[in-house]
XYZ file of N, CA and C in Angstrom:
828
model
N -22.071 3.501 14.696
C -21.660 4.506 13.725
C -22.722 4.648 12.646
N -23.058 5.856 12.279
C -24.025 6.108 11.225
C -23.367 5.903 9.875
N -23.865 4.950 9.114
C -23.284 4.656 7.804
C -24.222 5.056 6.675
N -25.230 5.894 6.967
C -26.135 6.344 5.921
C -25.466 7.440 5.101
N -25.971 7.644 3.897
C -25.412 8.691 3.059
C -24.235 8.196 2.252
N -23.617 9.096 1.526
C -22.508 8.722 0.640
C -21.313 9.623 0.895
N -20.148 9.079 0.624
C -18.929 9.841 0.745
C -18.917 10.929 -0.331
N -18.620 12.145 0.053
C -18.636 13.254 -0.891
C -17.237 13.622 -1.378
N -16.217 13.197 -0.677
C -14.861 13.439 -1.129
C -14.251 12.114 -1.575
N -13.229 12.212 -2.386
C -12.613 11.011 -2.923
C -11.150 10.964 -2.530
N -10.817 10.179 -1.526
C -9.396 10.021 -1.201
C -8.660 9.356 -2.360
N -7.376 9.651 -2.461
C -6.532 8.924 -3.398
C -6.262 7.547 -2.802
N -6.617 6.495 -3.539
C -6.421 5.125 -3.071
C -5.290 4.494 -3.866
N -4.260 4.038 -3.165
C -3.099 3.419 -3.792
C -2.872 2.037 -3.202
N -2.761 1.038 -4.067
C -2.416 -0.314 -3.634
C -0.905 -0.488 -3.687
N -0.351 -1.128 -2.673
C 1.065 -1.516 -2.676
C 1.081 -3.016 -2.925
N 1.520 -3.428 -4.106
C 1.317 -4.808 -4.532
C 2.523 -5.371 -5.254
N 2.746 -6.645 -5.027
C 3.692 -7.465 -5.787
C 3.358 -8.902 -5.446
N 3.220 -9.768 -6.451
C 2.842 -11.149 -6.155
C 3.943 -11.917 -5.450
N 5.172 -11.390 -5.496
C 6.278 -12.034 -4.792
C 6.319 -11.559 -3.342
N 6.695 -12.448 -2.452
C 6.903 -12.070 -1.065
C 8.340 -11.632 -0.840
N 8.583 -10.957 0.260
C 9.932 -10.596 0.645
C 10.561 -9.484 -0.167
N 9.733 -8.638 -0.796
C 10.276 -7.569 -1.632
C 10.203 -6.200 -0.958
N 9.715 -6.164 0.270
C 9.593 -4.898 0.974
C 8.234 -4.244 0.806
N 7.226 -5.045 0.464
C 5.894 -4.521 0.200
C 5.261 -3.926 1.453
N 5.194 -4.724 2.517
C 4.585 -4.233 3.757
C 5.437 -3.135 4.379
N 6.740 -3.286 4.322
C 7.631 -2.236 4.816
C 7.355 -0.923 4.102
N 7.151 -1.009 2.799
C 6.850 0.195 2.024
C 5.490 0.764 2.392
N 4.478 -0.087 2.513
C 3.137 0.393 2.847
C 3.132 1.124 4.188
N 3.763 0.519 5.193
C 3.781 1.111 6.536
C 4.554 2.423 6.542
N 5.737 2.412 5.957
C 6.601 3.587 6.066
C 6.209 4.708 5.110
N 5.631 4.365 3.967
C 5.094 5.411 3.106
C 3.883 6.063 3.762
N 3.013 5.249 4.351
C 1.862 5.802 5.077
C 2.324 6.741 6.185
N 3.349 6.324 6.905
C 3.870 7.150 7.994
C 4.487 8.442 7.458
N 5.213 8.355 6.344
C 5.849 9.537 5.776
C 4.810 10.546 5.301
N 3.749 10.074 4.656
C 2.691 10.971 4.189
C 1.946 11.589 5.370
N 1.706 10.792 6.408
C 1.051 11.327 7.596
C 1.927 12.351 8.292
N 3.225 12.071 8.343
C 4.162 12.998 8.969
C 4.237 14.311 8.194
N 3.939 14.253 6.899
C 3.936 15.461 6.070
C 2.668 16.289 6.255
N 1.714 15.748 7.018
C 0.519 16.513 7.329
C -0.757 16.031 6.675
N -0.690 14.941 5.907
C -1.880 14.408 5.262
C -2.632 13.470 6.192
N -3.936 13.396 6.017
C -4.754 12.418 6.743
C -4.689 11.105 5.970
N -4.075 10.095 6.567
C -3.757 8.850 5.863
C -4.391 7.665 6.578
N -4.907 6.739 5.787
C -5.417 5.470 6.302
C -4.664 4.339 5.619
N -4.188 3.388 6.415
C -3.580 2.166 5.890
C -4.536 1.013 6.170
N -4.905 0.281 5.124
C -5.759 -0.900 5.283
C -4.902 -2.135 5.056
N -4.838 -2.990 6.055
C -4.043 -4.211 5.995
C -4.880 -5.293 5.320
N -4.545 -5.588 4.050
C -5.279 -6.578 3.259
C -4.645 -7.959 3.319
N -3.572 -8.110 4.048
C -2.815 -9.359 4.088
C -3.197 -10.162 5.335
N -3.679 -11.400 5.179
C -4.029 -12.207 6.350
C -2.883 -12.388 7.338
N -1.638 -12.262 6.884
C -0.516 -12.372 7.821
C -0.490 -11.218 8.823
N -1.062 -10.099 8.448
C -1.200 -8.981 9.379
C 0.093 -8.289 9.742
N 1.095 -8.345 8.879
C 2.383 -7.750 9.235
C 2.329 -6.230 9.326
N 1.499 -5.600 8.507
C 1.380 -4.142 8.596
C 0.777 -3.737 9.934
N -0.183 -4.513 10.401
C -0.789 -4.234 11.705
C 0.242 -4.397 12.819
N 1.039 -5.441 12.748
C 2.103 -5.651 13.721
C 3.129 -4.526 13.657
N 3.468 -4.115 12.441
C 4.472 -3.069 12.262
C 4.053 -1.719 12.797
N 2.750 -1.545 13.019
C 2.257 -0.310 13.614
C 1.863 -0.502 15.081
N 2.301 -1.609 15.650
C 2.138 -1.808 17.084
C 0.752 -2.231 17.523
N -0.054 -2.793 16.611
C -1.415 -3.204 16.947
C -1.403 -4.681 17.333
N -1.788 -4.964 18.551
C -1.768 -6.349 19.035
C -2.916 -7.142 18.422
N -2.812 -8.476 18.463
C -3.848 -9.349 17.901
C -5.195 -9.116 18.563
N -5.207 -8.790 19.832
C -6.467 -8.604 20.551
C -7.197 -7.329 20.156
N -6.520 -6.436 19.446
C -7.126 -5.159 19.043
C -7.677 -5.186 17.626
N -7.629 -6.326 16.954
C -7.864 -6.347 15.505
C -9.262 -6.793 15.098
N -10.215 -6.794 15.997
C -11.558 -7.250 15.649
C -12.282 -6.204 14.800
N -13.175 -6.692 13.919
C -13.973 -5.783 13.104
C -13.179 -5.026 12.071
N -12.090 -5.638 11.587
C -11.196 -4.952 10.666
C -11.510 -5.226 9.208
N -10.467 -5.591 8.449
C -10.587 -5.735 7.005
C -11.601 -6.807 6.621
N -11.695 -7.864 7.394
C -12.647 -8.938 7.073
C -14.074 -8.409 7.045
N -14.466 -7.679 8.071
C -15.818 -7.126 8.108
C -16.061 -6.153 6.968
N -15.038 -5.403 6.627
C -15.164 -4.433 5.545
C -15.475 -5.145 4.230
N -14.796 -6.265 3.973
C -14.985 -7.002 2.733
C -16.253 -7.850 2.736
N -16.491 -8.551 3.807
C -17.562 -9.539 3.830
C -18.907 -8.946 4.241
N -18.882 -7.924 5.067
C -20.130 -7.343 5.560
C -20.398 -5.954 5.005
N -19.365 -5.330 4.401
C -19.531 -3.960 3.931
C -19.725 -2.981 5.061
N -19.202 -3.325 6.230
C -19.398 -2.521 7.431
C -18.060 -2.111 8.024
N -18.113 -1.057 8.813
C -16.943 -0.616 9.555
C -17.380 -0.379 10.988
N -16.928 -1.242 11.873
C -17.290 -1.091 13.277
C -16.701 0.201 13.842
N -17.337 0.713 14.894
C -16.893 1.980 15.482
C -15.426 1.931 15.901
N -14.986 0.753 16.340
C -13.625 0.638 16.858
C -12.636 0.134 15.801
N -13.067 0.017 14.543
C -12.197 -0.577 13.527
C -11.144 0.385 13.017
N -11.402 1.687 13.066
C -10.391 2.672 12.690
C -9.478 2.888 13.887
N -8.303 2.295 13.807
C -7.401 2.290 14.954
C -6.392 3.426 14.858
N -6.157 4.130 15.955
C -5.111 5.154 15.952
C -3.733 4.514 15.990
N -2.736 5.260 15.564
C -1.357 4.787 15.597
C -0.490 5.827 16.303
N 0.802 5.585 16.315
C 1.731 6.491 16.984
C 1.771 7.865 16.314
N 1.376 7.934 15.044
C 1.328 9.210 14.330
C -0.107 9.728 14.307
N -0.340 10.958 14.743
C -1.708 11.466 14.858
C -2.503 11.435 13.556
N -1.851 11.602 12.418
C -2.561 11.654 11.135
C -2.709 10.302 10.460
N -2.221 9.247 11.096
C -2.236 7.918 10.480
C -3.155 6.980 11.248
N -4.153 6.439 10.535
C -5.060 5.440 11.106
C -4.868 4.114 10.382
N -5.362 3.053 11.005
C -5.191 1.697 10.469
C -6.494 0.928 10.569
N -6.805 0.168 9.515
C -7.789 -0.914 9.613
C -6.989 -2.202 9.550
N -7.069 -2.971 10.623
C -6.155 -4.097 10.799
C -6.664 -5.371 10.132
N -5.726 -6.220 9.812
C -6.024 -7.579 9.379
C -6.268 -8.435 10.619
N -7.392 -9.158 10.635
C -7.659 -10.049 11.767
C -7.595 -11.503 11.302
N -7.759 -12.418 12.227
C -7.568 -13.833 11.914
C -8.588 -14.350 10.901
N -9.775 -13.737 10.843
C -10.804 -14.200 9.910
C -10.468 -13.910 8.460
N -9.563 -12.970 8.210
C -9.281 -12.554 6.839
C -8.710 -13.703 6.007
N -8.073 -14.659 6.666
C -7.493 -15.790 5.934
C -8.556 -16.567 5.161
N -9.780 -16.583 5.655
C -10.848 -17.306 4.968
C -11.575 -16.503 3.924
N -11.273 -15.229 3.821
C -12.023 -14.362 2.920
C -11.846 -14.746 1.453
N -10.655 -15.199 1.075
C -10.425 -15.586 -0.319
C -11.445 -16.632 -0.766
N -11.719 -17.606 0.113
C -12.665 -18.674 -0.225
C -14.097 -18.178 -0.094
N -14.374 -17.440 0.966
C -15.739 -16.989 1.215
C -16.217 -15.995 0.161
N -15.312 -15.266 -0.468
C -15.712 -14.298 -1.487
C -16.135 -14.950 -2.795
N -15.679 -16.169 -3.045
C -15.898 -16.803 -4.352
C -17.368 -16.829 -4.768
N -18.314 -17.258 -3.914
C -19.711 -17.311 -4.370
C -20.450 -15.978 -4.290
N -19.807 -14.944 -3.775
C -20.491 -13.673 -3.553
C -20.687 -12.914 -4.873
N -21.802 -12.211 -4.972
C -22.037 -11.372 -6.139
C -21.119 -10.154 -6.090
N -20.663 -9.735 -7.256
C -19.765 -8.584 -7.377
C -18.610 -8.675 -6.379
N -18.063 -9.873 -6.278
C -17.026 -10.125 -5.274
C -15.785 -9.267 -5.481
N -15.512 -8.855 -6.726
C -14.330 -8.038 -6.999
C -14.500 -6.595 -6.524
N -15.751 -6.193 -6.265
C -16.055 -4.789 -5.967
C -16.370 -4.549 -4.496
N -16.147 -5.541 -3.643
C -16.567 -5.390 -2.248
C -15.835 -4.247 -1.542
N -14.531 -4.179 -1.732
C -13.770 -3.121 -1.075
C -14.105 -1.757 -1.669
N -14.190 -1.689 -2.987
C -14.513 -0.406 -3.627
C -15.858 0.117 -3.146
N -16.832 -0.756 -3.029
C -18.150 -0.331 -2.569
C -18.077 0.245 -1.166
N -17.303 -0.406 -0.307
C -17.176 0.087 1.070
C -16.477 1.436 1.113
N -15.403 1.566 0.356
C -14.636 2.817 0.391
C -15.413 3.990 -0.183
N -16.319 3.720 -1.110
C -17.037 4.812 -1.772
C -18.398 5.107 -1.147
N -18.858 4.288 -0.203
C -20.175 4.535 0.394
C -20.149 4.817 1.887
N -19.108 4.402 2.578
C -19.078 4.603 4.028
C -18.485 5.966 4.360
N -19.225 6.812 5.087
C -18.757 8.169 5.378
C -17.456 8.233 6.172
N -17.118 7.155 6.873
C -15.905 7.178 7.697
C -14.640 7.386 6.881
N -14.692 7.107 5.575
C -13.498 7.232 4.741
C -13.324 8.626 4.148
N -14.361 9.444 4.222
C -14.320 10.755 3.585
C -13.210 11.674 4.107
N -12.889 11.672 5.399
C -11.865 12.621 5.883
C -10.443 12.329 5.419
N -10.190 11.128 4.882
C -8.821 10.772 4.527
C -8.461 11.314 3.153
N -7.229 11.791 3.044
C -6.720 12.260 1.754
C -6.057 11.142 0.967
N -5.437 10.214 1.669
C -4.775 9.075 1.028
C -5.145 7.806 1.778
N -5.516 6.767 1.018
C -5.743 5.438 1.580
C -4.771 4.487 0.901
N -3.924 3.837 1.678
C -2.962 2.866 1.159
C -3.448 1.456 1.502
N -3.330 0.554 0.547
C -3.764 -0.826 0.714
C -2.543 -1.736 0.653
N -2.254 -2.417 1.758
C -1.136 -3.358 1.782
C -1.652 -4.714 1.340
N -1.306 -5.121 0.119
C -1.840 -6.346 -0.475
C -1.023 -7.564 -0.056
N -1.667 -8.732 -0.024
C -0.911 -9.958 0.227
C -0.090 -10.341 -0.987
N 0.963 -11.147 -0.809
C 1.651 -11.695 -1.980
C 0.704 -12.637 -2.712
N 0.723 -12.593 -4.009
C -0.230 -13.383 -4.785
C -1.244 -12.482 -5.458
N -1.974 -13.043 -6.409
C -2.929 -12.271 -7.209
C -4.345 -12.828 -7.047
N -4.726 -13.140 -5.801
C -6.043 -13.683 -5.515
C -7.087 -12.591 -5.342
N -8.215 -12.971 -4.726
C -9.350 -12.058 -4.616
C -9.096 -10.893 -3.670
N -8.232 -11.057 -2.689
C -7.913 -9.927 -1.817
C -7.144 -8.856 -2.589
N -6.141 -9.290 -3.330
C -5.395 -8.339 -4.160
C -6.284 -7.761 -5.248
N -7.137 -8.590 -5.844
C -8.033 -8.107 -6.898
C -8.964 -7.030 -6.348
N -9.514 -7.226 -5.151
C -10.348 -6.197 -4.543
C -9.582 -4.895 -4.363
N -8.330 -5.004 -3.951
C -7.510 -3.808 -3.755
C -7.286 -3.079 -5.078
N -7.002 -3.818 -6.145
C -6.745 -3.197 -7.446
C -8.008 -2.562 -8.015
N -9.148 -3.202 -7.825
C -10.405 -2.641 -8.317
C -10.757 -1.352 -7.580
N -10.376 -1.269 -6.305
C -10.699 -0.095 -5.487
C -9.703 1.042 -5.653
N -8.586 0.804 -6.315
C -7.476 1.757 -6.319
C -7.450 2.627 -7.558
N -6.826 3.790 -7.402
C -6.526 4.632 -8.541
C -5.141 4.352 -9.099
N -4.245 3.833 -8.258
C -2.884 3.563 -8.693
C -2.269 2.412 -7.933
N -1.180 1.878 -8.490
C -0.470 0.747 -7.882
C 0.997 1.115 -7.721
N 1.505 0.933 -6.523
C 2.935 1.072 -6.244
C 3.519 -0.329 -6.152
N 4.554 -0.591 -6.937
C 5.141 -1.926 -7.003
C 6.550 -1.895 -6.426
N 6.750 -2.439 -5.222
C 8.118 -2.574 -4.708
C 8.859 -3.669 -5.478
N 10.104 -3.382 -5.829
C 10.907 -4.316 -6.615
C 12.248 -4.498 -5.918
N 12.483 -5.689 -5.398
C 13.734 -5.951 -4.696
C 14.891 -6.035 -5.685
N 16.011 -5.453 -5.290
C 17.197 -5.453 -6.154
C 17.933 -6.782 -6.031
N 17.410 -7.783 -6.730
C 18.004 -9.113 -6.729
C 17.977 -9.666 -8.153
N 18.599 -10.820 -8.343
C 18.816 -11.355 -9.684
C 17.515 -11.606 -10.440
N 16.502 -12.190 -9.750
C 15.257 -12.539 -10.424
C 14.201 -11.444 -10.297
N 14.612 -10.238 -9.969
C 13.660 -9.191 -9.625
C 12.634 -8.925 -10.719
N 13.086 -8.821 -11.963
C 12.190 -8.408 -13.037
C 11.346 -9.545 -13.606
N 11.705 -10.801 -13.270
C 11.024 -11.928 -13.901
C 9.546 -11.998 -13.535
N 9.233 -11.761 -12.263
C 7.847 -11.910 -11.836
C 6.983 -10.699 -12.084
N 7.605 -9.573 -12.404
C 6.827 -8.333 -12.475
C 5.915 -8.307 -13.697
N 6.238 -9.060 -14.731
C 5.393 -9.063 -15.925
C 4.003 -9.606 -15.611
N 3.920 -10.608 -14.723
C 2.610 -11.153 -14.343
C 1.749 -10.096 -13.677
N 2.372 -9.293 -12.818
C 1.630 -8.235 -12.153
C 1.175 -7.186 -13.162
N 2.034 -6.846 -14.112
C 1.653 -5.865 -15.126
C 0.483 -6.371 -15.965
N 0.494 -7.658 -16.303
C -0.624 -8.228 -17.049
C -1.904 -8.178 -16.217
N -1.762 -8.419 -14.907
C -2.932 -8.376 -14.028
C -3.491 -6.958 -13.947
N -2.609 -5.983 -13.791
C -3.053 -4.582 -13.747
C -3.798 -4.223 -15.029
N -3.271 -4.649 -16.166
C -3.929 -4.348 -17.442
C -5.278 -5.058 -17.543
N -5.341 -6.309 -17.068
C -6.608 -7.044 -17.112
C -7.653 -6.397 -16.212
N -7.234 -5.950 -15.034
C -8.160 -5.267 -14.125
C -8.632 -3.958 -14.745
N -7.721 -3.259 -15.392
C -8.102 -2.003 -16.054
C -9.173 -2.256 -17.123
N -8.990 -3.303 -17.907
C -9.945 -3.589 -18.992
C -11.298 -4.061 -18.470
N -11.287 -4.892 -17.445
C -12.525 -5.561 -17.041
C -13.266 -4.863 -15.909
N -12.526 -4.247 -14.979
C -13.171 -3.784 -13.754
C -12.940 -2.316 -13.416
N -11.766 -1.775 -13.758
C -11.384 -0.463 -13.227
C -10.571 0.300 -14.271
N -11.266 0.962 -15.211
C -10.539 1.657 -16.285
C -9.651 2.795 -15.792
N -9.865 3.252 -14.551
C -9.041 4.327 -14.015
C -7.758 3.863 -13.353
N -7.549 2.551 -13.285
C -6.351 2.023 -12.621
C -5.105 2.314 -13.446
N -4.022 2.700 -12.760
C -2.771 2.980 -13.462
C -1.609 2.570 -12.571
N -0.471 2.465 -13.175
C 0.753 2.202 -12.429
C 1.260 3.520 -11.874
N 1.315 3.635 -10.552
C 1.840 4.858 -9.936
C 3.357 4.890 -9.996
N 3.988 3.730 -9.842
C 5.435 3.696 -9.917
C 6.003 2.403 -9.380
N 7.238 2.146 -9.768
C 7.987 0.976 -9.307
C 9.083 1.471 -8.372
N 9.123 0.890 -7.189
C 10.067 1.328 -6.155
C 11.161 0.281 -5.973
N 12.403 0.674 -6.193
C 13.527 -0.227 -5.970
C 13.832 -0.287 -4.479
N 13.755 -1.488 -3.908
C 13.967 -1.680 -2.478
C 15.212 -2.528 -2.214
N 15.690 -2.472 -0.964
C 16.866 -3.239 -0.547
C 18.050 -2.947 -1.467
N 18.195 -1.677 -1.789
C 19.215 -1.229 -2.731
C 20.546 -1.047 -2.009
N 21.608 -1.596 -2.584
C 22.937 -1.518 -1.978
C 23.927 -1.039 -3.037
N 24.352 0.219 -2.923
C 25.246 0.790 -3.925
C 26.616 0.120 -3.938
N 26.948 -0.603 -2.871
C 28.226 -1.311 -2.834
C 28.173 -2.609 -3.621
N 26.963 -3.010 -3.968
C 26.765 -4.279 -4.668
C 26.465 -3.988 -6.141
N 27.285 -4.500 -7.027
C 27.107 -4.211 -8.454
C 25.769 -4.740 -8.964
N 25.245 -5.804 -8.340
C 23.975 -6.360 -8.782
C 22.847 -5.342 -8.630
N 22.859 -4.578 -7.538
C 21.829 -3.557 -7.352
C 21.873 -2.545 -8.497
N 23.072 -2.155 -8.880
C 23.209 -1.222 -9.982
C 22.699 -1.789 -11.291
N 22.940 -3.085 -11.522
C 22.476 -3.718 -12.742
C 20.953 -3.821 -12.770
N 20.364 -4.179 -11.616
C 18.903 -4.258 -11.539
C 18.293 -2.879 -11.766
N 18.899 -1.855 -11.172
C 18.391 -0.499 -11.369
C 18.450 -0.121 -12.847
N 19.572 -0.404 -13.501
C 19.712 -0.061 -14.918
C 18.667 -0.790 -15.757
N 18.507 -2.093 -15.492
C 17.525 -2.869 -16.246
C 16.117 -2.322 -16.033
N 15.795 -2.002 -14.771
C 14.454 -1.503 -14.461
C 14.202 -0.159 -15.148
N 15.178 0.732 -15.070
C 14.988 2.054 -15.676
C 14.996 1.978 -17.203
N 15.809 1.079 -17.766
C 15.800 0.904 -19.218
C 14.447 0.365 -19.692
N 13.880 -0.548 -18.912
C 12.654 -1.229 -19.329
C 11.405 -0.405 -19.024
N 11.376 0.231 -17.835
C 10.159 0.908 -17.388
C 10.268 2.431 -17.400
N 11.464 2.953 -17.629
C 11.632 4.391 -17.775
C 11.153 5.190 -16.579
N 10.305 6.174 -16.844
C 9.850 7.089 -15.800
C 8.914 6.435 -14.797
N 8.486 5.214 -15.066
C 7.648 4.520 -14.081
C 8.445 4.153 -12.833
N 9.755 4.118 -12.917
C 10.589 3.805 -11.745
C 10.798 5.086 -10.940
N 10.466 5.029 -9.665
C 10.652 6.196 -8.802
C 12.125 6.607 -8.776
N 12.369 7.908 -8.684
C 13.735 8.386 -8.490
C 14.294 7.891 -7.160
N 13.434 7.840 -6.160
C 13.840 7.385 -4.826
C 14.090 5.886 -4.827
N 15.175 5.476 -4.196
C 15.422 4.061 -3.918
C 15.505 3.867 -2.408
N 15.122 2.675 -1.957
C 15.159 2.371 -0.522
C 16.357 1.467 -0.256
N 17.302 1.908 0.559
C 18.516 1.116 0.764
C 18.295 -0.038 1.741
N 19.182 -0.995 1.676
C 19.251 -1.961 2.779
C 19.671 -1.182 4.019
N 18.895 -1.323 5.089
C 19.144 -0.504 6.267
C 18.670 -1.250 7.498
N 19.547 -1.429 8.458
C 19.210 -2.219 9.636
C 18.081 -1.588 10.435
N 17.967 -0.269 10.419
C 16.899 0.407 11.161
C 15.534 0.081 10.577
N 15.454 -0.022 9.251
C 14.194 -0.414 8.617
C 13.793 -1.817 9.070
N 14.771 -2.709 9.197
C 14.496 -4.083 9.631
C 14.122 -4.160 11.101
N 14.709 -3.304 11.915
C 14.458 -3.347 13.361
C 13.115 -2.735 13.741
N 12.694 -1.709 13.020
C 11.531 -0.918 13.429
C 10.260 -1.742 13.669
N 9.892 -2.722 12.798
C 8.650 -3.463 13.040
C 8.622 -4.212 14.362
N 9.778 -4.672 14.816
C 9.795 -5.405 16.089
C 9.461 -4.505 17.268
N 9.555 -3.201 17.064
C 9.171 -2.228 18.087
C 7.775 -1.653 17.831
N 7.116 -2.145 16.779
C 5.791 -1.655 16.451
C 5.778 -0.219 15.998
N 6.843 0.197 15.305
C 6.980 1.592 14.893
C 7.409 1.694 13.431
N 6.923 2.709 12.715
C 7.515 3.021 11.416
C 8.943 3.515 11.623
N 9.786 3.342 10.621
C 11.186 3.707 10.797
C 11.348 5.213 10.982
N 10.444 6.021 10.438
C 10.600 7.465 10.600
C 10.332 7.902 12.036
N 9.705 7.030 12.819
C 9.538 7.294 14.251
C 10.651 6.613 15.040
N 10.985 5.395 14.645
C 12.003 4.619 15.344
C 13.376 5.266 15.251
N 13.760 5.704 14.064
C 15.048 6.385 13.873
C 14.910 7.345 12.692
N 14.377 8.538 12.926
C 14.059 9.460 11.831
C 15.261 9.931 11.025
N 16.474 9.791 11.562
C 17.659 10.243 10.838
C 18.359 9.109 10.082
N 17.804 7.913 10.152
C 18.430 6.789 9.462
C 18.244 6.905 7.958
N 19.080 6.194 7.221
C 18.990 6.231 5.756
C 17.638 5.719 5.276
N 17.106 4.700 5.958
C 15.801 4.169 5.566
C 14.692 5.176 5.775
N 14.708 5.856 6.918
C 13.684 6.866 7.196
C 13.751 7.997 6.181
N 14.944 8.448 5.871
C 15.102 9.542 4.921
C 14.629 9.143 3.526
N 14.833 7.887 3.169
C 14.406 7.444 1.833
C 12.886 7.404 1.742
N 12.211 6.952 2.797
C 10.746 6.920 2.746
C 10.161 8.322 2.826
N 10.815 9.225 3.520
C 10.390 10.627 3.499
C 10.512 11.198 2.092
N 11.615 10.870 1.419
C 11.806 11.328 0.036
C 10.771 10.701 -0.893
N 10.460 9.428 -0.673
C 9.437 8.773 -1.494
C 8.087 9.456 -1.307
N 7.741 9.784 -0.064
C 6.491 10.482 0.185
C 6.416 11.794 -0.561
N 7.515 12.545 -0.540
C 7.554 13.827 -1.252
C 7.433 13.615 -2.759
N 8.072 12.561 -3.277
C 7.992 12.286 -4.712
C 6.572 11.921 -5.122
N 5.892 11.133 -4.286
C 4.511 10.756 -4.605
C 3.589 11.962 -4.529
N 3.815 12.854 -3.574
C 3.021 14.079 -3.497
C 3.126 14.863 -4.807
N 4.343 14.917 -5.360
C 4.535 15.640 -6.619
C 3.871 14.905 -7.781
N 4.106 13.595 -7.865
C 3.587 12.834 -8.998
C 2.065 12.790 -9.005
N 1.486 12.638 -7.825
C 0.036 12.510 -7.724
C -0.656 13.861 -7.605
N 0.159 14.935 -7.545
C -0.392 16.289 -7.418
C -1.339 16.397 -6.219
N -0.864 15.883 -5.097
C -1.651 15.940 -3.866
C -1.382 17.270 -3.180
N -2.432 18.012 -2.894
C -2.290 19.296 -2.211
C -2.111 19.064 -0.720
N -1.143 19.748 -0.133
C -0.968 19.707 1.305
C -2.092 20.493 1.969
N -2.386 20.177 3.251
C -3.504 20.831 3.916
C -3.432 22.357 3.869
N -2.248 22.949 3.980
C -2.159 24.405 3.965
C -2.177 24.978 2.559
N -2.228 24.084 1.545
C -2.299 24.550 0.166
C -3.714 24.475 -0.394
N -4.601 23.745 0.305
C -5.952 23.559 -0.196
C -6.658 24.919 -0.230
N -7.215 25.249 -1.379
C -7.943 26.490 -1.511
C -7.077 27.696 -1.819
N -5.759 27.502 -1.964
C -4.872 28.614 -2.286
C -4.538 28.586 -3.756
N -4.162 29.703 -4.277
C -3.761 29.780 -5.682
C -2.328 29.290 -5.815
N -2.090 28.530 -6.856
C -0.726 28.035 -7.049
C -0.179 28.534 -8.320
């Protein structure tokens, strides 16, 4: 692949991040990417998590994951076969491979280690055709997540509707602010997404009230319900909007995609170049 020259267009880069595990982060990254692609946008999902759950959730086997995120971070390269197609024509994936687990340690002595992903995204021509790039971050606030935040324009924070939901989010907010001050002044909070929401459970309502009282308009109008179809879909290697497009989970991620299009003022392909 010819990697000379510079990217002339700037995709919107959004990190999906929360230092806590089990909050629906990867589920959100996969299904939001699928919803935006289904809406007609050219979308790339980069699996930044060594566990590789986003890659699994899109049906990519371990044997197909060579030359993925690790090479992008450590070598600044993108192999010809690293952009993997998915079940949705507009959605591509850069997979997490087994080497990514060592990247946190290997990045430590590297110069400009916080900027490795940003440099790749802004210089490699292969990224120019995408309108949206989503980064599925690992739980924790290490160098992989830091690279994602430095490369991003915004952060989507999934927040599980549970008792301790709001306790850990302050650490992430402090990290976002620190990254903004030191590395990426353009970084902002895109929104907080309430996940695993159950209207039959009073606790979900209390968490929603607390979140909206505390964060106001930063909380997305869309909530993602507890839904068995959302849980089943990854085992089939499919986003829920493909696995069961009429399920409550699929409809919620479709609504989230539409809300993000409005908030981020992303033009649909048939709107580009038209007067609004």
